[in-house]
mmCIF file of C-alpha atoms in Angstrom:
data_model
loop_
_atom_site.group_PDB
_atom_site.id
_atom_site.type_symbol
_atom_site.label_atom_id
_atom_site.label_comp_id
_atom_site.label_asym_id
_atom_site.label_seq_id
_atom_site.Cartn_x
_atom_site.Cartn_y
_atom_site.Cartn_z
ATOM 1 C CA MET A 24 0.195 -0.319 0.125
ATOM 2 C CA ASN A 25 1.281 3.314 -0.679
ATOM 3 C CA PHE A 26 0.364 6.942 -1.587
ATOM 4 C CA VAL A 27 -0.241 6.096 -5.267
ATOM 5 C CA SER A 28 -3.411 4.655 -4.191
ATOM 6 C CA VAL A 29 -5.226 7.750 -3.395
ATOM 7 C CA LEU A 30 -4.010 9.512 -6.896
ATOM 8 C CA GLU A 31 -4.726 9.317 -10.243
ATOM 9 C CA ASP A 32 -2.569 7.466 -12.908
ATOM 10 C CA ILE A 33 -0.023 10.313 -12.624
ATOM 11 C CA ALA A 34 2.514 8.703 -10.583
ATOM 12 C CA THR A 35 1.510 4.927 -10.864
ATOM 13 C CA LYS A 36 4.240 4.224 -13.858
ATOM 14 C CA ASP A 37 6.873 6.082 -12.137
ATOM 15 C CA LEU A 38 6.237 4.328 -8.920
ATOM 16 C CA GLN A 39 6.627 1.159 -10.530
ATOM 17 C CA GLU A 40 10.265 2.025 -11.969
ATOM 18 C CA LEU A 41 10.995 3.121 -8.503
ATOM 19 C CA GLU A 42 10.135 -0.315 -6.919
ATOM 20 C CA ASN A 43 12.556 -1.952 -9.501
ATOM 21 C CA CYS A 44 15.473 0.227 -8.897
ATOM 22 C CA VAL A 45 14.947 0.044 -5.154
ATOM 23 C CA GLU A 46 15.134 -3.607 -5.523
ATOM 24 C CA GLN A 47 18.206 -3.287 -7.839
ATOM 25 C CA ALA A 48 19.989 -0.967 -5.594
ATOM 26 C CA ILE A 49 19.854 -3.559 -2.526
ATOM 27 C CA SER A 50 20.453 -6.665 -4.623
ATOM 28 C CA GLU A 51 24.265 -6.791 -4.810
ATOM 29 C CA ASP A 52 24.672 -8.737 -1.657
ATOM 30 C CA LYS A 53 22.251 -11.224 -0.673
ATOM 31 C CA PHE A 54 22.256 -10.820 2.994
ATOM 32 C CA ILE A 55 21.600 -7.196 2.492
ATOM 33 C CA TYR A 56 18.820 -7.952 0.458
ATOM 34 C CA GLU A 57 16.963 -10.537 2.631
ATOM 35 C CA THR A 58 17.520 -8.238 5.290
ATOM 36 C CA CYS A 59 16.064 -5.204 3.561
ATOM 37 C CA GLU A 60 13.620 -6.389 1.218
ATOM 38 C CA PRO A 61 11.071 -6.769 3.869
ATOM 39 C CA LEU A 62 11.368 -3.137 5.060
ATOM 40 C CA PHE A 63 10.563 -1.889 1.622
ATOM 41 C CA ASN A 64 7.524 -3.862 1.363
ATOM 42 C CA GLY A 65 5.434 -1.861 3.599
ATOM 43 C CA GLY A 66 6.342 1.505 3.041
ATOM 44 C CA LYS A 67 4.074 4.488 1.551
ATOM 45 C CA ARG A 68 6.450 5.901 -0.795
ATOM 46 C CA LEU A 69 5.401 9.399 0.038
ATOM 47 C CA ARG A 70 9.001 10.994 -0.318
ATOM 48 C CA PRO A 71 10.047 9.760 -3.730
ATOM 49 C CA VAL A 72 6.407 10.362 -4.645
ATOM 50 C CA LEU A 73 6.323 14.102 -3.614
ATOM 51 C CA PHE A 74 9.731 14.322 -5.454
ATOM 52 C CA LEU A 75 8.350 12.600 -8.859
ATOM 53 C CA LEU A 76 5.219 14.761 -8.954
ATOM 54 C CA CYS A 77 6.862 18.249 -8.395
ATOM 55 C CA SER A 78 9.567 17.238 -10.752
ATOM 56 C CA ARG A 79 6.503 17.140 -13.215
ATOM 57 C CA SER A 80 5.186 20.757 -12.165
ATOM 58 C CA LEU A 81 5.629 22.333 -15.193
ATOM 59 C CA GLY A 82 5.462 19.472 -17.649
ATOM 60 C CA ASP A 83 6.840 15.856 -18.468
ATOM 61 C CA CYS A 84 10.041 15.108 -16.991
ATOM 62 C CA PRO A 85 12.234 12.078 -18.209
ATOM 63 C CA ILE A 86 11.993 9.203 -16.042
ATOM 64 C CA GLU A 87 15.521 8.747 -16.391
ATOM 65 C CA LYS A 88 16.818 12.211 -14.950
ATOM 66 C CA THR A 89 14.614 11.958 -11.859
ATOM 67 C CA LEU A 90 14.604 7.806 -10.789
ATOM 68 C CA PRO A 91 18.181 7.720 -9.442
ATOM 69 C CA LEU A 92 17.406 10.793 -7.058
ATOM 70 C CA ALA A 93 14.134 9.149 -6.349
ATOM 71 C CA THR A 94 15.252 5.790 -5.363
ATOM 72 C CA ALA A 95 17.894 7.682 -3.346
ATOM 73 C CA LEU A 96 15.191 9.322 -1.250
ATOM 74 C CA GLU A 97 13.544 5.950 -0.440
ATOM 75 C CA LEU A 98 17.190 4.625 0.735
ATOM 76 C CA ILE A 99 17.754 7.545 2.622
ATOM 77 C CA HIS A 100 14.240 7.545 4.733
ATOM 78 C CA THR A 101 14.554 3.712 5.156
ATOM 79 C CA ALA A 102 18.223 4.160 6.382
ATOM 80 C CA SER A 103 17.020 6.709 9.049
ATOM 81 C CA LEU A 104 14.149 4.001 10.050
ATOM 82 C CA VAL A 105 16.918 1.223 10.632
ATOM 83 C CA HIS A 106 19.025 3.653 12.688
ATOM 84 C CA ASP A 107 15.695 4.839 14.610
ATOM 85 C CA ASP A 108 14.646 1.454 15.423
ATOM 86 C CA ILE A 109 18.059 0.828 17.138
ATOM 87 C CA LEU A 110 17.456 3.857 19.352
ATOM 88 C CA ASP A 111 14.024 2.964 20.239
ATOM 89 C CA ASN A 112 14.861 -0.817 20.641
ATOM 90 C CA ALA A 113 11.832 -1.417 18.552
ATOM 91 C CA GLN A 114 10.872 -5.000 17.556
ATOM 92 C CA LYS A 115 8.528 -4.452 14.334
ATOM 93 C CA ARG A 116 8.355 -2.111 11.663
ATOM 94 C CA ARG A 117 6.113 -2.185 8.911
ATOM 95 C CA ARG A 118 4.335 -5.481 10.524
ATOM 96 C CA VAL A 119 8.052 -7.145 10.141
ATOM 97 C CA GLN A 120 10.548 -7.729 12.373
ATOM 98 C CA THR A 121 13.034 -4.670 12.703
ATOM 99 C CA VAL A 122 16.671 -5.283 11.439
ATOM 100 C CA ASN A 123 17.973 -5.004 14.949
ATOM 101 C CA SER A 124 15.621 -7.326 16.251
ATOM 102 C CA MET A 125 16.785 -9.714 13.641
ATOM 103 C CA HIS A 126 20.496 -9.119 13.890
ATOM 104 C CA GLY A 127 21.431 -6.791 16.583
ATOM 105 C CA ALA A 128 22.196 -3.296 16.867
ATOM 106 C CA GLN A 129 25.778 -3.683 15.268
ATOM 107 C CA ILE A 130 24.669 -5.226 11.976
ATOM 108 C CA ALA A 131 21.597 -2.503 12.066
ATOM 109 C CA VAL A 132 23.863 0.247 12.189
ATOM 110 C CA LEU A 133 25.908 -1.166 9.218
ATOM 111 C CA VAL A 134 22.855 -2.040 7.397
ATOM 112 C CA GLY A 135 21.734 1.547 7.668
ATOM 113 C CA ASP A 136 25.012 3.011 6.747
ATOM 114 C CA TYR A 137 25.187 0.898 3.737
ATOM 115 C CA LEU A 138 21.543 2.270 2.660
ATOM 116 C CA PHE A 139 22.853 6.071 3.151
ATOM 117 C CA ALA A 140 25.867 4.903 1.018
ATOM 118 C CA LYS A 141 24.020 3.607 -1.704
ATOM 119 C CA ALA A 142 21.806 6.324 -1.860
ATOM 120 C CA PHE A 143 24.628 8.855 -2.387
ATOM 121 C CA GLN A 144 26.471 6.522 -4.942
ATOM 122 C CA LEU A 145 23.158 7.052 -7.090
ATOM 123 C CA VAL A 146 23.202 10.545 -7.025
ATOM 124 C CA ALA A 147 26.764 10.791 -7.505
ATOM 125 C CA GLN A 148 26.106 8.586 -10.471
ATOM 126 C CA GLY A 149 23.341 10.649 -11.929
ATOM 127 C CA ASN A 150 25.662 13.566 -12.037
ATOM 128 C CA TYR A 151 22.895 16.275 -10.545
ATOM 129 C CA GLY A 152 25.394 18.805 -9.440
ATOM 130 C CA SER A 153 26.894 20.272 -6.254
ATOM 131 C CA LYS A 154 23.666 21.999 -5.398
ATOM 132 C CA ILE A 155 22.039 18.741 -5.285
ATOM 133 C CA ASP A 156 24.575 17.161 -3.445
ATOM 134 C CA ALA A 157 24.431 20.013 -0.947
ATOM 135 C CA ILE A 158 20.911 19.799 -0.158
ATOM 136 C CA LEU A 159 20.855 15.997 0.473
ATOM 137 C CA SER A 160 23.931 16.461 2.746
ATOM 138 C CA MET A 161 22.097 18.918 4.776
ATOM 139 C CA LEU A 162 19.049 16.758 4.935
ATOM 140 C CA VAL A 163 21.284 13.768 6.420
ATOM 141 C CA LYS A 164 22.927 16.043 8.704
ATOM 142 C CA ASP A 165 19.162 17.593 10.012
ATOM 143 C CA LEU A 166 17.792 13.794 10.363
ATOM 144 C CA CYS A 167 20.908 13.010 12.631
ATOM 145 C CA ILE A 168 20.359 16.160 14.662
ATOM 146 C CA GLY A 169 16.566 15.212 15.068
ATOM 147 C CA GLU A 170 17.132 11.772 16.252
ATOM 148 C CA ILE A 171 20.252 13.152 18.682
ATOM 149 C CA MET A 172 17.756 15.733 20.008
ATOM 150 C CA GLN A 173 14.880 13.019 20.531
ATOM 151 C CA ASP A 174 17.487 10.808 22.063
ATOM 152 C CA ARG A 175 18.855 13.377 24.728
ATOM 153 C CA ALA A 176 15.351 14.362 26.015
ATOM 154 C CA ILE A 177 13.668 10.646 26.104
ATOM 155 C CA PHE A 178 11.502 10.365 29.318
ATOM 156 C CA THR A 179 11.109 14.370 29.634
ATOM 157 C CA VAL A 180 8.133 16.622 28.757
ATOM 158 C CA PRO A 181 8.892 18.739 26.133
ATOM 159 C CA THR A 182 8.051 22.191 25.515
ATOM 160 C CA MET A 183 6.148 22.925 22.613
ATOM 161 C CA THR A 184 8.752 25.021 20.660
ATOM 162 C CA GLU A 185 10.844 21.821 21.637
ATOM 163 C CA TYR A 186 8.314 19.261 20.242
ATOM 164 C CA TYR A 187 7.865 21.453 17.029
ATOM 165 C CA ASP A 188 11.894 21.664 16.712
ATOM 166 C CA ARG A 189 11.984 18.009 17.076
ATOM 167 C CA ILE A 190 9.452 16.948 14.387
ATOM 168 C CA ASN A 191 10.583 19.487 11.950
ATOM 169 C CA LEU A 192 14.263 18.040 12.120
ATOM 170 C CA LYS A 193 12.822 14.568 11.814
ATOM 171 C CA THR A 194 9.998 14.725 9.541
ATOM 172 C CA ALA A 195 9.006 17.902 7.845
ATOM 173 C CA ILE A 196 12.248 18.969 6.614
ATOM 174 C CA PHE A 197 12.572 15.609 4.406
ATOM 175 C CA LEU A 198 9.284 16.061 2.999
ATOM 176 C CA SER A 199 10.143 19.929 2.442
ATOM 177 C CA THR A 200 13.339 18.694 0.688
ATOM 178 C CA CYS A 201 11.847 16.030 -1.407
ATOM 179 C CA CYS A 202 9.633 18.908 -2.659
ATOM 180 C CA LYS A 203 12.445 21.232 -2.975
ATOM 181 C CA LEU A 204 14.465 18.997 -5.197
ATOM 182 C CA GLY A 205 11.585 18.069 -7.443
ATOM 183 C CA ALA A 206 10.705 21.914 -8.066
ATOM 184 C CA ILE A 207 14.679 22.214 -8.877
ATOM 185 C CA ILE A 208 14.822 19.477 -11.246
ATOM 186 C CA ALA A 209 11.226 20.807 -13.019
ATOM 187 C CA GLY A 210 13.373 24.154 -13.473
ATOM 188 C CA MET A 211 11.033 26.328 -11.520
ATOM 189 C CA GLU A 212 11.672 29.858 -10.328
ATOM 190 C CA GLN A 213 12.897 30.167 -6.852
ATOM 191 C CA LYS A 214 9.661 31.585 -5.721
ATOM 192 C CA ASP A 215 8.065 28.783 -6.844
ATOM 193 C CA ILE A 216 10.632 26.334 -5.347
ATOM 194 C CA ASP A 217 10.351 28.011 -2.012
ATOM 195 C CA SER A 218 6.590 27.661 -2.134
ATOM 196 C CA LEU A 219 6.619 24.063 -2.971
ATOM 197 C CA ALA A 220 9.242 23.582 -0.191
ATOM 198 C CA SER A 221 6.953 25.144 2.284
ATOM 199 C CA TYR A 222 4.022 22.899 1.138
ATOM 200 C CA GLY A 223 6.079 20.165 1.956
ATOM 201 C CA THR A 224 7.156 21.612 5.582
ATOM 202 C CA SER A 225 3.536 21.876 6.475
ATOM 203 C CA LEU A 226 2.561 18.697 5.085
ATOM 204 C CA GLY A 227 5.564 17.272 7.254
ATOM 205 C CA LEU A 228 4.237 18.729 10.629
ATOM 206 C CA ALA A 229 0.576 17.742 9.865
ATOM 207 C CA PHE A 230 1.780 14.194 9.033
ATOM 208 C CA GLN A 231 3.903 13.732 12.274
ATOM 209 C CA ILE A 232 1.117 14.859 14.414
ATOM 210 C CA ILE A 233 -1.105 12.115 12.950
ATOM 211 C CA ASP A 234 1.503 9.622 13.310
ATOM 212 C CA ASP A 235 1.612 10.790 17.224
ATOM 213 C CA VAL A 236 -2.229 10.342 17.200
ATOM 214 C CA LEU A 237 -1.922 6.821 15.617
ATOM 215 C CA ASP A 238 0.927 5.713 17.981
ATOM 216 C CA PHE A 239 -1.815 5.656 20.955
ATOM 217 C CA PHE A 240 -5.108 5.127 18.780
ATOM 218 C CA GLY A 241 -4.112 3.692 15.568
ATOM 219 C CA ASP A 242 -4.996 -0.093 14.536
ATOM 220 C CA GLU A 243 -1.694 -1.993 15.095
ATOM 221 C CA LYS A 244 -2.685 -4.613 12.271
ATOM 222 C CA ILE A 245 -2.888 -1.578 9.995
ATOM 223 C CA THR A 246 0.146 0.674 11.406
ATOM 224 C CA GLY A 247 2.272 -2.191 11.866
ATOM 225 C CA LYS A 248 3.450 -0.759 15.242
ATOM 226 C CA LYS A 249 2.546 -1.499 18.586
ATOM 227 C CA ILE A 250 0.234 0.883 20.306
ATOM 228 C CA GLY A 251 1.884 3.051 23.187
ATOM 229 C CA GLY A 252 5.531 2.478 21.695
ATOM 230 C CA ASP A 253 6.413 6.213 22.294
ATOM 231 C CA ILE A 254 5.757 5.909 25.968
ATOM 232 C CA LYS A 255 7.621 2.701 26.260
ATOM 233 C CA SER A 256 10.650 4.032 24.612
ATOM 234 C CA GLY A 257 10.594 7.484 25.942
ATOM 235 C CA VAL A 258 9.337 9.641 23.241
ATOM 236 C CA ILE A 259 6.639 12.320 24.827
ATOM 237 C CA ASN A 260 4.532 13.559 21.709
ATOM 238 C CA LEU A 261 1.813 15.896 21.309
ATOM 239 C CA PRO A 262 -1.389 14.116 22.462
ATOM 240 C CA VAL A 263 0.709 13.514 25.816
ATOM 241 C CA ILE A 264 1.819 17.188 25.707
ATOM 242 C CA ARG A 265 -1.940 18.289 25.393
ATOM 243 C CA ALA A 266 -3.305 15.857 28.066
ATOM 244 C CA LEU A 267 -0.614 17.139 30.499
ATOM 245 C CA SER A 268 -1.855 20.590 30.096
ATOM 246 C CA VAL A 269 -5.615 19.710 30.659
ATOM 247 C CA SER A 270 -6.109 16.675 32.405
ATOM 248 C CA ASP A 271 -7.243 16.296 36.118
ATOM 249 C CA GLU A 272 -5.091 13.228 36.139
ATOM 250 C CA ALA A 273 -1.703 15.302 34.690
ATOM 251 C CA ASP A 274 0.205 14.263 37.562
ATOM 252 C CA VAL A 275 -0.479 10.643 37.129
ATOM 253 C CA LEU A 276 0.153 10.657 33.466
ATOM 254 C CA ARG A 277 3.109 12.721 33.798
ATOM 255 C CA GLU A 278 4.495 9.902 36.439
ATOM 256 C CA ILE A 279 4.288 7.235 33.781
ATOM 257 C CA VAL A 280 5.585 8.914 30.763
ATOM 258 C CA THR A 281 8.989 10.095 32.433
ATOM 259 C CA ARG A 282 9.067 6.643 33.850
ATOM 260 C CA ARG A 283 11.924 4.568 32.114
ATOM 261 C CA GLU A 284 10.291 1.136 32.966
ATOM 262 C CA VAL A 285 6.707 0.648 32.282
ATOM 263 C CA THR A 286 4.227 -2.229 31.929
ATOM 264 C CA GLN A 287 1.251 -2.634 29.612
ATOM 265 C CA SER A 288 -1.050 -1.722 32.406
ATOM 266 C CA ASP A 289 1.014 1.759 32.909
ATOM 267 C CA ILE A 290 0.525 2.160 29.050
ATOM 268 C CA ASP A 291 -2.841 1.404 29.027
ATOM 269 C CA ASP A 292 -3.785 3.971 32.195
ATOM 270 C CA ALA A 293 -1.933 6.582 30.275
ATOM 271 C CA LEU A 294 -4.100 5.774 27.070
ATOM 272 C CA GLU A 295 -7.184 6.308 29.223
ATOM 273 C CA ILE A 296 -6.021 9.384 30.566
ATOM 274 C CA ILE A 297 -5.331 10.967 27.254
ATOM 275 C CA LYS A 298 -8.835 9.585 25.745
ATOM 276 C CA ASN A 299 -10.379 10.985 28.631
ATOM 277 C CA THR A 300 -9.037 14.695 27.212
ATOM 278 C CA ASP A 301 -9.585 16.544 24.280
ATOM 279 C CA ALA A 302 -5.822 15.840 22.949
ATOM 280 C CA VAL A 303 -6.961 13.845 19.938
ATOM 281 C CA GLU A 304 -9.201 16.484 18.612
ATOM 282 C CA TYR A 305 -6.564 19.277 19.727
ATOM 283 C CA CYS A 306 -3.968 17.119 17.573
ATOM 284 C CA LYS A 307 -5.974 17.016 14.591
ATOM 285 C CA GLN A 308 -7.128 20.532 14.757
ATOM 286 C CA ARG A 309 -3.388 21.451 14.588
ATOM 287 C CA ALA A 310 -2.951 18.769 11.529
ATOM 288 C CA ASP A 311 -5.537 20.531 10.023
ATOM 289 C CA SER A 312 -4.338 23.939 10.246
ATOM 290 C CA HIS A 313 -0.915 22.865 8.691
ATOM 291 C CA ILE A 314 -2.617 21.311 5.950
ATOM 292 C CA ASP A 315 -4.531 24.417 5.268
ATOM 293 C CA SER A 316 -1.043 26.200 5.240
ATOM 294 C CA ALA A 317 0.461 23.731 2.718
ATOM 295 C CA ARG A 318 -2.660 24.055 0.396
ATOM 296 C CA GLN A 319 -2.187 28.032 0.562
ATOM 297 C CA ASN A 320 1.331 27.233 -0.441
ATOM 298 C CA LEU A 321 0.893 25.392 -3.806
ATOM 299 C CA PRO A 322 2.237 27.411 -6.766
ATOM 300 C CA PHE A 323 -0.309 28.688 -9.397
ATOM 301 C CA VAL A 324 1.974 27.758 -12.030
ATOM 302 C CA MET A 325 1.731 24.182 -11.623
ATOM 303 C CA LYS A 326 -0.147 21.618 -14.059
ATOM 304 C CA SER A 327 -3.277 21.159 -12.607
ATOM 305 C CA SER A 328 -2.990 17.188 -12.636
ATOM 306 C CA VAL A 329 0.325 17.981 -10.348
ATOM 307 C CA SER A 330 -1.517 20.178 -8.109
ATOM 308 C CA LEU A 331 -4.710 18.119 -7.649
ATOM 309 C CA ALA A 332 -2.370 14.961 -6.709
ATOM 310 C CA LEU A 333 -0.525 17.009 -4.018
ATOM 311 C CA GLU A 334 -4.101 18.236 -2.613
ATOM 312 C CA GLN A 335 -5.303 14.863 -2.703
ATOM 313 C CA ILE A 336 -1.919 13.882 -0.578
ATOM 314 C CA ALA A 337 -2.646 16.730 1.923
ATOM 315 C CA ASP A 338 -6.069 15.340 2.278
ATOM 316 C CA PHE A 339 -4.585 11.986 2.665
ATOM 317 C CA VAL A 340 -2.155 12.633 5.567
ATOM 318 C CA VAL A 341 -4.794 14.008 7.825
ATOM 319 C CA ASP A 342 -7.515 11.307 7.145
ATOM 320 C CA ARG A 343 -5.323 8.360 7.159
ATOM 321 C CA SER A 344 -5.094 5.467 9.359
ATOM 322 C CA TRP A 345 -1.793 3.925 8.842
#
């Protein structure tokens, strides 16, 4: 299942080509392939789809020109997930075992490093130039800073500013970069490149907020992740922050989410406290506000089919269950 399932045929062919390129990228080593192939099966492909759509903003763009970079973006995303699972000691991702749960943290680090290296090899072979290289390097740097920020703050309640700084670095900047790269490849003017980058930022903020809600109230069979996993790993997200500010049982909730060892009963208690507040509605209102900003940033010069697809993705982000 991926984002193309909510779109017209505009990206279907490109996505199939992308799947082939991703498979080829991890096929040079049998162990790497067997380890990574399950991870790619359940992904949404949001990042390369955003890039591919934006690259067509002004007209058709040769697939040979876009595929290496689209593949690199998916590899970078998956590499960051492999490393993220190590930090969270996560056991499942996309309904399959994580690399660290199967092979240990040391191998998982190397697998993530391999995916990063393979991504930059593809970009180098594509001869995109120093500007694209610099943007991708900045992206990986920001992802690392976001992970470091999150890891250093586990089991502590962030301020709203700290929370937004974290999700901007971990999620929003990535989506913004995908849109920006597509706009550059399309040959758009700088003001339109900036507008599409802003669309991606707002989309990313909304995406992460909905992800936070799904961590508590999603369907494990659909999301592929354990409910309340963020509490167990010490990551305090927006539903908790909101509940702590309005709940009569805020002290109980704070004690649970800042405790380094929690039971399933503790997680269930925390979920009940959050459920008894307006936290979910509050988060959805915030996400809706970011999506409104995303829509407002779509440039008027874009092809109508691409603009419509980006609007459909925006709608999907706030309505999704996975």
